[in-house]
Structures are given as C-alpha cells and as structure tokens.
Amino acid sequence: MALTGRAALVAALGTLPVGIWEPSWAGILAVNAPLALACACDFALAAPVRRLGLTRSGDTSVRLGETVDVTLTVTNPSGRRLRARLRDAWPPSSWEPGTEVAASRHRLTVPPGERRRLTTRLHPTRRGDRQADRVTIRSYGPLGLFSRQGSHKVPWTVRVLPPFTSRKHLPSKLARLRELDGRTSVLTRGEGTEFDSLREYVPGDDTRSIDWRATARQTTVAVRTWRPERDRHILLVLDTGRTSAGRVGDAPRLDSSMDAALLLAALASRAGDRVDLLAYDRRVRALVQGRQARDVLPSLVNAMATLEPELIETDARGLTATALRTAPRRSLIVLLTSLDAAPIEEGILPVLPRLTQRHTVLVASVADPHIAHMATARGNTEAVYEAAAAAQAQTDRHRTAEQLRRHGVTVVDATPNDLAPALADAYLALKAAGRL
C-alpha cells in the first residue's frame, strides 16, 4: 500500500477544528468515517497489478548512436479499470544522460479485458547487449487516494552494434578497386597478377600489354587487361588486451580498430576475397570463419558488438598460434594492435618470423592526435616539457614501426579518423602489387 492514502487522510484531518482533534486513530476514524470508507473503496477499486499480462515486441538490434523502439503490451484481465503509472527500467547506458526519466515513465489507462501498447525509445551510449530489467506498475483507485504496486520481469535484449562510421569511405575505395579490376581505361600491365580479358588498345596503354597473337587475328590492336587475384584469404586479428583499452579522444582504441576492420572487410568481400575475424588477448574472444560474401559484414558487426577491452597483457605466442591455426594457407594477416614499444619488442617481434614465413602481415595501429598537438606546443616551461615528451613518444613509435618493416611487415599508423581509409589503401596497394 502506498503512502498516498494516508497522506490524503492526514491532510483532510488537518482541516478539522482543533477542539475535535483526538491523538488516536480510533478518534480519527470515528470523526472521519466517510473519508475512511472512501479510502477503503478507492483501494478496493484499484486494479490488481500481479494479474496484469505484459509482453514485449520491437527491434532487437541498433547501431550505436541511433534510436530503437521497444513496445510493451499491457493486458488487463480483471474487471476493474487500470489507472496506472509505469516505469520500464533498462540499464543507465540505454539512454543519453538526463533523458532516462522522460523516456522510461508512462501513464496509461486500460479498461477491463482490454490491452494497451506503450513504446519505450532507447538511445544507447555503449556497445553490447542491453537487457530490460523490470516493469514497475503503480495502480490507482478512482479517487487516487490509495494505490497498489508491483513489478514484473519482462525479458528483452537489444544488441547495440558498432556504428561503422567509416562506411562513408567505401564508395571511393570501391572506385579504386574497379580500376584495379580492369573496368576503366587507366588499368596498366602490372596492376594485377591474374589475366582478365582482351580489349582494344587506347592511347596511354602500356605497350607491354599488347597481345600480338590476338592483334594478328583482327584488324585492331588488342591489349591484355589484368586484375588482382581473387579468392584470397584475409584474417583480421583484433588485439583486445590492455593496450586496446586506452582512450583516444572519446573512444577506446578497440573501437577505432573495429571500425577500420569493418571497412576493410566490406572492401575485401566486394573484391572477391574471403574474410575471417579473430579477437584475442589470452583466449579467443570472437571468431568468425567461412562466411559467404553477403554474410561477412553482418557476422562481423554482430561478433564485435559485445567485445570489450580486457585489462590483461596479450599473449603474443598464443595469438600467433591461434592465427596460424585459423589461417593454415597463405593469407593476409591484418593485426590491429598498439605500436607501443614494450608490447611489440617483448611480445610480437620474437614470434613474428612464424607469421611472415608463411603469410603477408600488415600491422595497423591507432595514433593519438593529441601527441602531435603536444609536439608543437611552445610558450612556457610546461609546454616545452610536453613537446619534449611528445617528441620522444613519436620517436619511439617510429622506431618500433621501422623494426616491423625490417621484418617485411606493412605498417599503417594513423589517427582514429584516418585509420580506416589508410588501412583500405594499404590493402589495395598490396593487391595492386600482386602480394596477396
């Protein structure tokens, strides 16, 4: 029973003359019997809460930064009209700060034997699964003096997917891929390793591409076009260890790495290559293998949705062994990790020959733009010390990248906004050079 009935009763008693007041409930009820009867009737006429039927429907996934609607259907099987306030509870990260109260609370009236639908609009602020907590309903009588309250568990899960903001770069990368595929006149001999077709010579074509036998059989000069080899295998390896938890701007490094991996996966699947995903620190956190081209991107997005950085040191030997088992044949292994000196020199470099002996390796890392800004700071003693520290950090990073290049590794080091297109360009360059 809520306190609203007692509060109303006390408020009514406060209007009585002082001489009539009795400091006992018996005296109060004797003087205010009609009011007590009204309160009792109001309580009796409030619709029962426990007998209500509640079901959910709506969307089960949403991209981070977008909104999603979840519908709650309330059925009143009793013979009394339901007049209620309802709270649809979800985790705090299901809404932007300050909007939870307005979004989760509803008023409703349900006549006997009928049902009503309520819509709760979620605006998640973090990736992962958001699970509904409980629905709390407070049912009031006709006078609003007393109420009944109860809670129901109505399970529902909304998976918040990565936003894939780098998809805006996909059209320009696909245009470059079409050039490599020989669909435009700018393709030259050597921009691919697999013979595609014959076409008529146009000024500007490499004369080494002329097919003299085909030319002898027709009246025009014929040239051979080449395209990158198809059906290559690409393994995307996400390092989910402690270095991926470092925040660059407003997001962890892992989020920027996932965004770059999604753009590369979309581009590679359009190029006819097979794309797999491995997320690892000390054990496998996610593994996606053997998907058809049309299913690659949805599968990767779904697998990445629940990934979170783990505050443990990545086991480089275990990562290498798992990658070799996942890619038994020659592949392009794209390792998205940090270029910090200690993890690379102590973890990756000792086991790197096992990867480069069989595979083409590309290392991509998220650079902090604030470091570059610090390196240009001047004006006071503190700024000069910050510039010196930033210059030292940049030098260490460049030295680490150079160590990887000496082992035949392609290195992409870019800020969060530039990492995805830079990684896609590196993939296209390897494809054009016939290194896949």
Short mmCIF file of C-alpha atoms in Angstrom, two decimals:
data_model
loop_
_atom_site.label_atom_id
_atom_site.label_comp_id
_atom_site.label_asym_id
_atom_site.label_seq_id
_atom_site.Cartn_x
_atom_site.Cartn_y
_atom_site.Cartn_z
CA MET A 1 0.00 0.00 0.00
CA ALA A 2 1.43 3.40 -0.97
CA LEU A 3 1.52 6.40 1.36
CA THR A 4 -0.74 8.45 -0.88
CA GLY A 5 -3.90 7.31 1.02
CA ARG A 6 -2.53 8.12 4.47
CA ALA A 7 -1.21 11.47 3.26
CA ALA A 8 -4.64 12.36 1.91
CA LEU A 9 -6.26 11.26 5.17
CA VAL A 10 -3.90 13.35 7.30
CA ALA A 11 -4.41 16.33 5.01
CA ALA A 12 -8.17 16.06 5.45
CA LEU A 13 -7.85 15.75 9.21
CA GLY A 14 -5.74 18.86 9.28
CA THR A 15 -8.77 20.92 8.26
CA LEU A 16 -10.80 19.92 11.35
CA PRO A 17 -11.25 22.33 14.27
CA VAL A 18 -8.62 21.99 16.97
CA GLY A 19 -11.11 21.02 19.63
CA ILE A 20 -12.29 17.97 17.73
CA TRP A 21 -8.78 16.53 17.16
CA GLU A 22 -8.02 13.28 19.02
CA PRO A 23 -4.44 11.95 19.03
CA SER A 24 -5.61 8.37 18.38
CA TRP A 25 -6.60 6.51 15.22
CA ALA A 26 -9.87 5.44 16.81
CA GLY A 27 -10.91 9.03 17.30
CA ILE A 28 -9.76 9.97 13.86
CA LEU A 29 -11.77 7.19 12.19
CA ALA A 30 -14.85 7.93 14.32
CA VAL A 31 -14.91 11.54 13.19
CA ASN A 32 -13.88 10.81 9.59
CA ALA A 33 -15.70 7.56 8.89
CA PRO A 34 -16.90 8.74 5.46
CA LEU A 35 -13.35 9.59 4.45
CA ALA A 36 -12.04 6.25 5.72
CA LEU A 37 -14.78 4.46 3.82
CA ALA A 38 -13.84 6.38 0.67
CA CYS A 39 -10.19 5.39 1.08
CA ALA A 40 -11.12 1.74 1.57
CA CYS A 41 -13.36 1.77 -1.50
CA ASP A 42 -10.65 3.50 -3.52
CA PHE A 43 -8.17 0.82 -2.57
CA ALA A 44 -10.64 -1.95 -3.38
CA LEU A 45 -11.42 -0.47 -6.81
CA ALA A 46 -7.75 -0.17 -7.84
CA ALA A 47 -6.99 -2.79 -10.50
CA PRO A 48 -4.72 -5.62 -9.25
CA VAL A 49 -1.14 -5.42 -10.52
CA ARG A 50 0.00 -9.02 -10.26
CA ARG A 51 -2.68 -10.32 -12.65
CA LEU A 52 -1.67 -7.98 -15.47
CA GLY A 53 -0.24 -9.58 -18.61
CA LEU A 54 2.88 -7.96 -20.10
CA THR A 55 4.67 -8.84 -23.33
CA ARG A 56 7.35 -7.13 -25.42
CA SER A 57 7.96 -6.69 -29.13
CA GLY A 58 10.06 -4.49 -31.37
CA ASP A 59 13.63 -4.25 -32.60
CA THR A 60 16.43 -6.40 -31.20
CA SER A 61 19.44 -4.51 -32.60
CA VAL A 62 20.52 -0.94 -33.24
CA ARG A 63 23.71 0.82 -34.29
CA LEU A 64 25.47 2.85 -31.64
CA GLY A 65 24.27 6.46 -31.82
CA GLU A 66 20.85 5.60 -33.27
CA THR A 67 17.49 5.13 -31.51
CA VAL A 68 15.37 1.99 -31.22
CA ASP A 69 11.77 1.45 -30.10
CA VAL A 70 10.67 -1.41 -27.83
CA THR A 71 6.90 -1.94 -27.45
CA LEU A 72 5.36 -3.11 -24.17
CA THR A 73 1.82 -4.53 -24.33
CA VAL A 74 -0.18 -4.36 -21.08
CA THR A 75 -3.27 -6.59 -20.81
CA ASN A 76 -5.85 -6.04 -18.04
CA PRO A 77 -7.74 -9.34 -17.42
CA SER A 78 -9.54 -8.05 -14.29
CA GLY A 79 -12.99 -6.48 -14.10
CA ARG A 80 -11.61 -3.13 -12.88
CA ARG A 81 -10.27 -0.24 -14.92
CA LEU A 82 -6.49 0.12 -14.67
CA ARG A 83 -5.29 3.64 -13.94
CA ALA A 84 -1.56 3.44 -13.54
CA ARG A 85 1.90 4.88 -13.76
CA LEU A 86 4.51 2.58 -15.24
CA ARG A 87 8.32 2.53 -15.22
CA ASP A 88 10.10 0.48 -17.86
CA ALA A 89 13.58 0.00 -16.36
CA TRP A 90 16.69 -0.52 -18.52
CA PRO A 91 20.43 -0.11 -17.78
CA PRO A 92 21.57 3.54 -17.50
CA SER A 93 23.61 3.33 -20.72
CA SER A 94 20.37 2.71 -22.64
CA TRP A 95 19.75 6.46 -22.79
CA GLU A 96 21.72 9.65 -23.08
CA PRO A 97 22.39 11.24 -19.67
CA GLY A 98 19.40 13.16 -18.32
CA THR A 99 16.77 11.58 -20.59
CA GLU A 100 16.03 8.36 -18.68
CA VAL A 101 13.12 9.71 -16.58
CA ALA A 102 11.18 11.07 -19.54
CA ALA A 103 11.84 8.01 -21.70
CA SER A 104 11.11 5.24 -19.19
CA ARG A 105 7.99 6.51 -17.38
CA HIS A 106 4.48 6.26 -18.79
CA ARG A 107 0.86 6.88 -17.76
CA LEU A 108 -1.83 4.53 -19.01
CA THR A 109 -5.47 3.61 -18.62
CA VAL A 110 -6.68 0.14 -19.60
CA PRO A 111 -10.41 -0.75 -19.45
CA PRO A 112 -11.36 -4.22 -18.16
CA GLY A 113 -10.50 -7.03 -20.57
CA GLU A 114 -8.55 -4.74 -22.95
CA ARG A 115 -4.88 -4.08 -23.72
CA ARG A 116 -2.72 -1.05 -24.47
CA ARG A 117 0.68 -0.65 -26.06
CA LEU A 118 3.44 1.61 -24.76
CA THR A 119 6.63 2.47 -26.64
CA THR A 120 9.95 2.97 -24.86
CA ARG A 121 12.53 4.68 -27.06
CA LEU A 122 16.14 3.72 -26.30
CA HIS A 123 19.21 5.72 -27.33
CA PRO A 124 22.17 3.55 -26.22
CA THR A 125 25.51 5.18 -25.46
CA ARG A 126 27.63 1.99 -25.38
CA ARG A 127 28.05 -1.13 -27.49
CA GLY A 128 26.92 -4.53 -26.25
CA ASP A 129 23.71 -6.19 -25.08
CA ARG A 130 21.17 -4.08 -23.21
CA GLN A 131 18.73 -6.22 -21.24
CA ALA A 132 15.42 -4.99 -19.84
CA ASP A 133 15.35 -5.03 -16.04
CA ARG A 134 11.78 -4.94 -14.71
CA VAL A 135 8.49 -3.17 -15.26
CA THR A 136 7.09 -1.50 -12.13
CA ILE A 137 3.39 -0.55 -12.15
CA ARG A 138 1.51 1.56 -9.60
CA SER A 139 -2.28 1.12 -9.95
CA TYR A 140 -4.53 3.86 -8.52
CA GLY A 141 -8.16 3.83 -7.47
CA PRO A 142 -10.73 6.23 -8.99
CA LEU A 143 -10.04 8.87 -6.31
CA GLY A 144 -6.28 8.48 -6.35
CA LEU A 145 -6.14 8.09 -2.55
CA PHE A 146 -4.62 4.61 -2.42
CA SER A 147 -2.59 2.53 -4.87
CA ARG A 148 -1.29 -0.98 -5.45
CA GLN A 149 2.25 -1.51 -6.69
CA GLY A 150 4.10 -4.47 -8.14
CA SER A 151 6.87 -5.42 -10.56
CA HIS A 152 7.04 -7.83 -13.48
CA LYS A 153 10.03 -9.37 -15.25
CA VAL A 154 9.52 -8.95 -18.99
CA PRO A 155 12.77 -10.10 -20.67
CA TRP A 156 14.05 -8.39 -23.80
CA THR A 157 17.53 -7.83 -25.22
CA VAL A 158 18.69 -5.13 -27.60
CA ARG A 159 22.15 -5.61 -29.12
CA VAL A 160 23.97 -2.33 -29.74
CA LEU A 161 26.19 -2.74 -32.81
CA PRO A 162 29.32 -0.79 -33.80
CA PRO A 163 28.38 2.40 -35.66
CA PHE A 164 30.63 1.69 -38.71
CA THR A 165 31.21 5.39 -39.35
CA SER A 166 33.94 4.64 -41.92
CA ARG A 167 31.40 3.28 -44.41
CA LYS A 168 31.36 6.78 -45.92
CA HIS A 169 34.78 5.93 -47.43
CA LEU A 170 33.55 2.74 -49.10
CA PRO A 171 32.39 4.29 -52.44
CA SER A 172 35.79 5.88 -53.13
CA LYS A 173 37.64 2.67 -52.25
CA LEU A 174 35.33 0.64 -54.48
CA ALA A 175 36.05 3.04 -57.34
CA ARG A 176 39.76 2.37 -56.90
CA LEU A 177 39.02 -1.36 -56.77
CA ARG A 178 37.18 -1.14 -60.10
CA GLU A 179 40.26 0.45 -61.61
CA LEU A 180 42.32 -2.49 -60.39
CA ASP A 181 39.72 -4.87 -61.80
CA GLY A 182 40.26 -3.50 -65.31
CA ARG A 183 36.86 -1.85 -65.66
CA THR A 184 38.36 1.52 -66.60
CA SER A 185 40.92 2.51 -69.20
CA VAL A 186 43.55 3.52 -66.63
CA LEU A 187 44.47 -0.08 -65.82
CA THR A 188 48.01 -0.91 -66.86
CA ARG A 189 50.06 -4.06 -67.06
CA GLY A 190 51.40 -4.96 -63.66
CA GLU A 191 48.44 -3.64 -61.67
CA GLY A 192 47.28 -7.19 -61.19
CA THR A 193 48.50 -10.73 -61.42
CA GLU A 194 45.54 -12.56 -62.93
CA PHE A 195 44.62 -12.31 -66.63
CA ASP A 196 41.17 -10.80 -67.11
CA SER A 197 40.28 -10.15 -70.77
CA LEU A 198 41.25 -8.56 -74.09
CA ARG A 199 40.15 -5.12 -75.21
CA GLU A 200 41.02 -2.61 -77.89
CA TYR A 201 44.16 -0.53 -77.42
CA VAL A 202 43.68 3.09 -76.40
CA PRO A 203 46.40 5.76 -76.29
CA GLY A 204 48.21 5.66 -72.97
CA ASP A 205 48.12 1.87 -72.54
CA ASP A 206 51.37 0.13 -71.70
CA THR A 207 52.73 -1.35 -74.93
CA ARG A 208 53.90 -4.38 -72.96
CA SER A 209 50.21 -5.30 -72.55
CA ILE A 210 49.69 -5.72 -76.33
CA ASP A 211 48.68 -9.26 -77.26
CA TRP A 212 50.35 -9.69 -80.66
CA ARG A 213 48.70 -13.02 -81.44
CA ALA A 214 45.23 -11.59 -80.85
CA THR A 215 46.18 -8.47 -82.82
CA ALA A 216 47.23 -10.63 -85.79
CA ARG A 217 43.79 -12.26 -85.86
CA GLN A 218 41.88 -8.96 -86.05
CA THR A 219 42.12 -5.53 -87.58
CA THR A 220 42.71 -3.62 -84.33
CA VAL A 221 45.44 -3.74 -81.73
CA ALA A 222 44.38 -5.85 -78.72
CA VAL A 223 45.76 -5.46 -75.21
CA ARG A 224 45.54 -7.77 -72.22
CA THR A 225 43.94 -6.50 -69.03
CA TRP A 226 44.89 -7.80 -65.64
CA ARG A 227 43.09 -7.85 -62.36
CA PRO A 228 44.12 -8.62 -58.80
CA GLU A 229 43.87 -12.24 -57.83
CA ARG A 230 40.55 -13.18 -56.29
CA ASP A 231 39.56 -15.65 -53.59
CA ARG A 232 42.48 -14.63 -51.38
CA HIS A 233 42.16 -15.20 -47.63
CA ILE A 234 42.27 -12.27 -45.19
CA LEU A 235 42.39 -12.78 -41.42
CA LEU A 236 41.54 -9.74 -39.31
CA VAL A 237 43.11 -10.07 -35.85
CA LEU A 238 41.86 -7.72 -33.13
CA ASP A 239 44.11 -7.38 -30.10
CA THR A 240 41.68 -7.00 -27.18
CA GLY A 241 44.37 -6.79 -24.48
CA ARG A 242 45.08 -3.87 -22.16
CA THR A 243 46.56 -1.59 -24.82
CA SER A 244 43.22 -1.61 -26.66
CA ALA A 245 41.55 -0.04 -23.62
CA GLY A 246 43.47 3.23 -23.93
CA ARG A 247 41.15 6.04 -24.92
CA VAL A 248 41.99 8.21 -27.91
CA GLY A 249 39.54 11.07 -28.00
CA ASP A 250 36.13 9.88 -26.83
CA ALA A 251 36.51 6.15 -27.55
CA PRO A 252 38.84 3.24 -26.73
CA ARG A 253 41.42 2.23 -29.31
CA LEU A 254 39.49 -1.00 -29.80
CA ASP A 255 36.51 0.87 -31.23
CA SER A 256 38.66 2.62 -33.85
CA SER A 257 40.30 -0.68 -34.75
CA MET A 258 36.91 -2.34 -35.21
CA ASP A 259 35.73 0.48 -37.46
CA ALA A 260 38.83 0.10 -39.66
CA ALA A 261 38.38 -3.69 -39.75
CA LEU A 262 34.76 -3.32 -40.91
CA LEU A 263 35.73 -1.06 -43.82
CA LEU A 264 38.46 -3.45 -44.90
CA ALA A 265 36.08 -6.42 -44.63
CA ALA A 266 33.44 -4.67 -46.75
CA LEU A 267 36.03 -3.78 -49.39
CA ALA A 268 37.71 -7.19 -49.45
CA SER A 269 34.43 -9.09 -49.72
CA ARG A 270 33.48 -6.92 -52.72
CA ALA A 271 36.87 -7.77 -54.23
CA GLY A 272 36.05 -11.48 -54.06
CA ASP A 273 38.33 -12.28 -51.13
CA ARG A 274 37.40 -14.38 -48.09
CA VAL A 275 37.45 -12.56 -44.77
CA ASP A 276 37.68 -14.09 -41.28
CA LEU A 277 37.90 -12.43 -37.86
CA LEU A 278 39.83 -13.36 -34.73
CA ALA A 279 39.65 -11.35 -31.47
CA TYR A 280 42.25 -12.46 -28.93
CA ASP A 281 44.10 -11.45 -25.75
CA ARG A 282 44.79 -14.54 -23.64
CA ARG A 283 41.97 -16.52 -25.17
CA VAL A 284 39.67 -16.27 -28.16
CA ARG A 285 37.04 -13.57 -27.58
CA ALA A 286 35.41 -13.82 -31.02
CA LEU A 287 35.91 -15.98 -34.11
CA VAL A 288 34.10 -15.63 -37.43
CA GLN A 289 35.02 -18.06 -40.22
CA GLY A 290 33.71 -19.35 -43.52
CA ARG A 291 31.04 -16.73 -44.20
CA GLN A 292 29.74 -16.02 -47.69
CA ALA A 293 30.45 -12.56 -49.10
CA ARG A 294 26.92 -11.30 -48.39
CA ASP A 295 27.08 -12.52 -44.78
CA VAL A 296 30.56 -11.29 -43.87
CA LEU A 297 29.71 -7.78 -42.74
CA PRO A 298 26.61 -8.68 -40.66
CA SER A 299 28.52 -11.51 -38.98
CA LEU A 300 31.49 -9.29 -38.10
CA VAL A 301 29.30 -6.49 -36.79
CA ASN A 302 27.36 -8.91 -34.61
CA ALA A 303 30.54 -10.52 -33.25
CA MET A 304 32.17 -7.16 -32.49
CA ALA A 305 29.12 -5.77 -30.67
CA THR A 306 29.93 -7.46 -27.36
CA LEU A 307 33.73 -7.11 -27.49
CA GLU A 308 35.30 -5.11 -24.67
CA PRO A 309 38.98 -4.44 -23.89
CA GLU A 310 40.42 -6.77 -21.28
CA LEU A 311 42.84 -5.28 -18.74
CA ILE A 312 45.41 -8.07 -19.19
CA GLU A 313 48.60 -8.39 -21.21
CA THR A 314 48.07 -10.04 -24.58
CA ASP A 315 49.69 -13.45 -25.01
CA ALA A 316 51.60 -12.93 -28.26
CA ARG A 317 52.59 -16.59 -28.59
CA GLY A 318 49.03 -17.74 -28.08
CA LEU A 319 47.79 -15.15 -30.56
CA THR A 320 50.30 -16.31 -33.17
CA ALA A 321 49.48 -19.98 -32.68
CA THR A 322 45.74 -19.30 -32.95
CA ALA A 323 46.21 -17.17 -36.06
CA LEU A 324 48.25 -19.91 -37.74
CA ARG A 325 45.55 -22.49 -36.97
CA THR A 326 42.86 -20.16 -38.30
CA ALA A 327 44.84 -19.41 -41.48
CA PRO A 328 46.62 -22.65 -42.44
CA ARG A 329 47.24 -21.48 -46.03
CA ARG A 330 48.92 -18.34 -47.31
CA SER A 331 46.88 -15.33 -46.23
CA LEU A 332 46.99 -11.65 -45.49
CA ILE A 333 47.02 -11.30 -41.69
CA VAL A 334 45.93 -7.84 -40.55
CA LEU A 335 46.88 -7.33 -36.90
CA LEU A 336 45.17 -4.35 -35.29
CA THR A 337 47.20 -3.63 -32.17
CA SER A 338 49.27 -0.96 -30.44
CA LEU A 339 52.68 0.29 -31.59
CA ASP A 340 53.88 0.77 -28.02
CA ALA A 341 57.49 -0.33 -27.80
CA ALA A 342 57.21 -2.82 -24.92
CA PRO A 343 54.34 -4.98 -26.26
CA ILE A 344 55.89 -5.08 -29.75
CA GLU A 345 59.51 -5.72 -28.77
CA GLU A 346 58.76 -8.21 -25.99
CA GLY A 347 55.66 -9.84 -27.45
CA ILE A 348 55.27 -9.56 -31.24
CA LEU A 349 58.83 -9.38 -32.59
CA PRO A 350 60.05 -12.71 -31.13
CA VAL A 351 57.17 -14.63 -32.77
CA LEU A 352 56.85 -12.52 -35.92
CA PRO A 353 59.02 -14.80 -38.13
CA ARG A 354 56.44 -17.58 -37.67
CA LEU A 355 53.85 -15.35 -39.31
CA THR A 356 55.95 -13.72 -42.05
CA GLN A 357 57.41 -17.06 -43.14
CA ARG A 358 54.05 -18.17 -44.47
CA HIS A 359 51.84 -15.09 -44.63
CA THR A 360 51.79 -11.44 -45.65
CA VAL A 361 51.47 -9.40 -42.45
CA LEU A 362 50.02 -5.93 -42.04
CA VAL A 363 50.04 -4.16 -38.67
CA ALA A 364 47.57 -1.29 -38.12
CA SER A 365 47.62 0.94 -35.06
CA VAL A 366 45.65 3.91 -33.73
CA ALA A 367 47.77 7.03 -33.21
CA ASP A 368 46.80 9.71 -30.70
CA PRO A 369 46.39 13.11 -32.46
CA HIS A 370 46.94 14.82 -29.11
CA ILE A 371 50.59 13.68 -29.19
CA ALA A 372 51.17 15.54 -32.46
CA HIS A 373 49.49 18.62 -31.00
CA MET A 374 51.69 18.44 -27.90
CA ALA A 375 54.83 18.22 -30.04
CA THR A 376 54.16 21.68 -31.48
CA ALA A 377 53.40 23.32 -28.10
CA ARG A 378 55.57 26.29 -27.04
CA GLY A 379 55.20 29.41 -24.96
CA ASN A 380 56.01 28.36 -21.40
CA THR A 381 58.08 25.84 -19.48
CA GLU A 382 55.25 23.34 -19.12
CA ALA A 383 54.50 23.44 -22.86
CA VAL A 384 58.16 22.87 -23.73
CA TYR A 385 58.32 19.82 -21.43
CA GLU A 386 55.12 18.47 -23.05
CA ALA A 387 56.64 18.99 -26.51
CA ALA A 388 59.79 17.12 -25.50
CA ALA A 389 57.75 14.20 -24.10
CA ALA A 390 55.62 14.08 -27.25
CA ALA A 391 58.70 14.11 -29.49
CA GLN A 392 60.18 11.24 -27.51
CA ALA A 393 56.93 9.26 -27.83
CA GLN A 394 56.85 9.86 -31.59
CA THR A 395 60.47 8.77 -31.94
CA ASP A 396 59.81 5.54 -30.03
CA ARG A 397 56.75 4.86 -32.16
CA HIS A 398 58.61 5.43 -35.43
CA ARG A 399 61.46 3.18 -34.27
CA THR A 400 59.00 0.40 -33.43
CA ALA A 401 57.32 0.73 -36.82
CA GLU A 402 60.71 0.59 -38.54
CA GLN A 403 61.58 -2.62 -36.70
CA LEU A 404 58.41 -4.21 -38.04
CA ARG A 405 59.12 -3.02 -41.61
CA ARG A 406 62.58 -4.62 -41.48
CA HIS A 407 60.78 -7.94 -40.96
CA GLY A 408 58.73 -7.37 -44.12
CA VAL A 409 55.63 -6.12 -42.32
CA THR A 410 53.48 -3.36 -43.79
CA VAL A 411 52.68 -0.80 -41.08
CA VAL A 412 49.72 1.58 -41.00
CA ASP A 413 49.86 4.16 -38.20
CA ALA A 414 47.08 6.75 -38.33
CA THR A 415 44.69 8.74 -36.15
CA PRO A 416 41.19 7.35 -35.44
CA ASN A 417 39.59 9.34 -38.27
CA ASP A 418 42.26 8.32 -40.80
CA LEU A 419 42.97 4.72 -39.80
CA ALA A 420 40.11 3.08 -41.73
CA PRO A 421 40.81 4.71 -45.14
CA ALA A 422 44.58 4.30 -44.65
CA LEU A 423 44.15 0.58 -43.95
CA ALA A 424 41.93 0.19 -47.02
CA ASP A 425 44.55 1.97 -49.16
CA ALA A 426 47.26 -0.35 -47.85
CA TYR A 427 45.15 -3.37 -48.79
CA LEU A 428 44.57 -2.02 -52.31
CA ALA A 429 48.30 -1.30 -52.70
CA LEU A 430 49.17 -4.89 -51.73
CA LYS A 431 46.54 -6.15 -54.15
CA ALA A 432 47.83 -3.97 -56.98
CA ALA A 433 51.36 -5.18 -56.37
CA GLY A 434 50.25 -8.81 -56.50
CA ARG A 435 51.40 -9.53 -52.93
CA LEU A 436 48.17 -11.22 -51.84
#
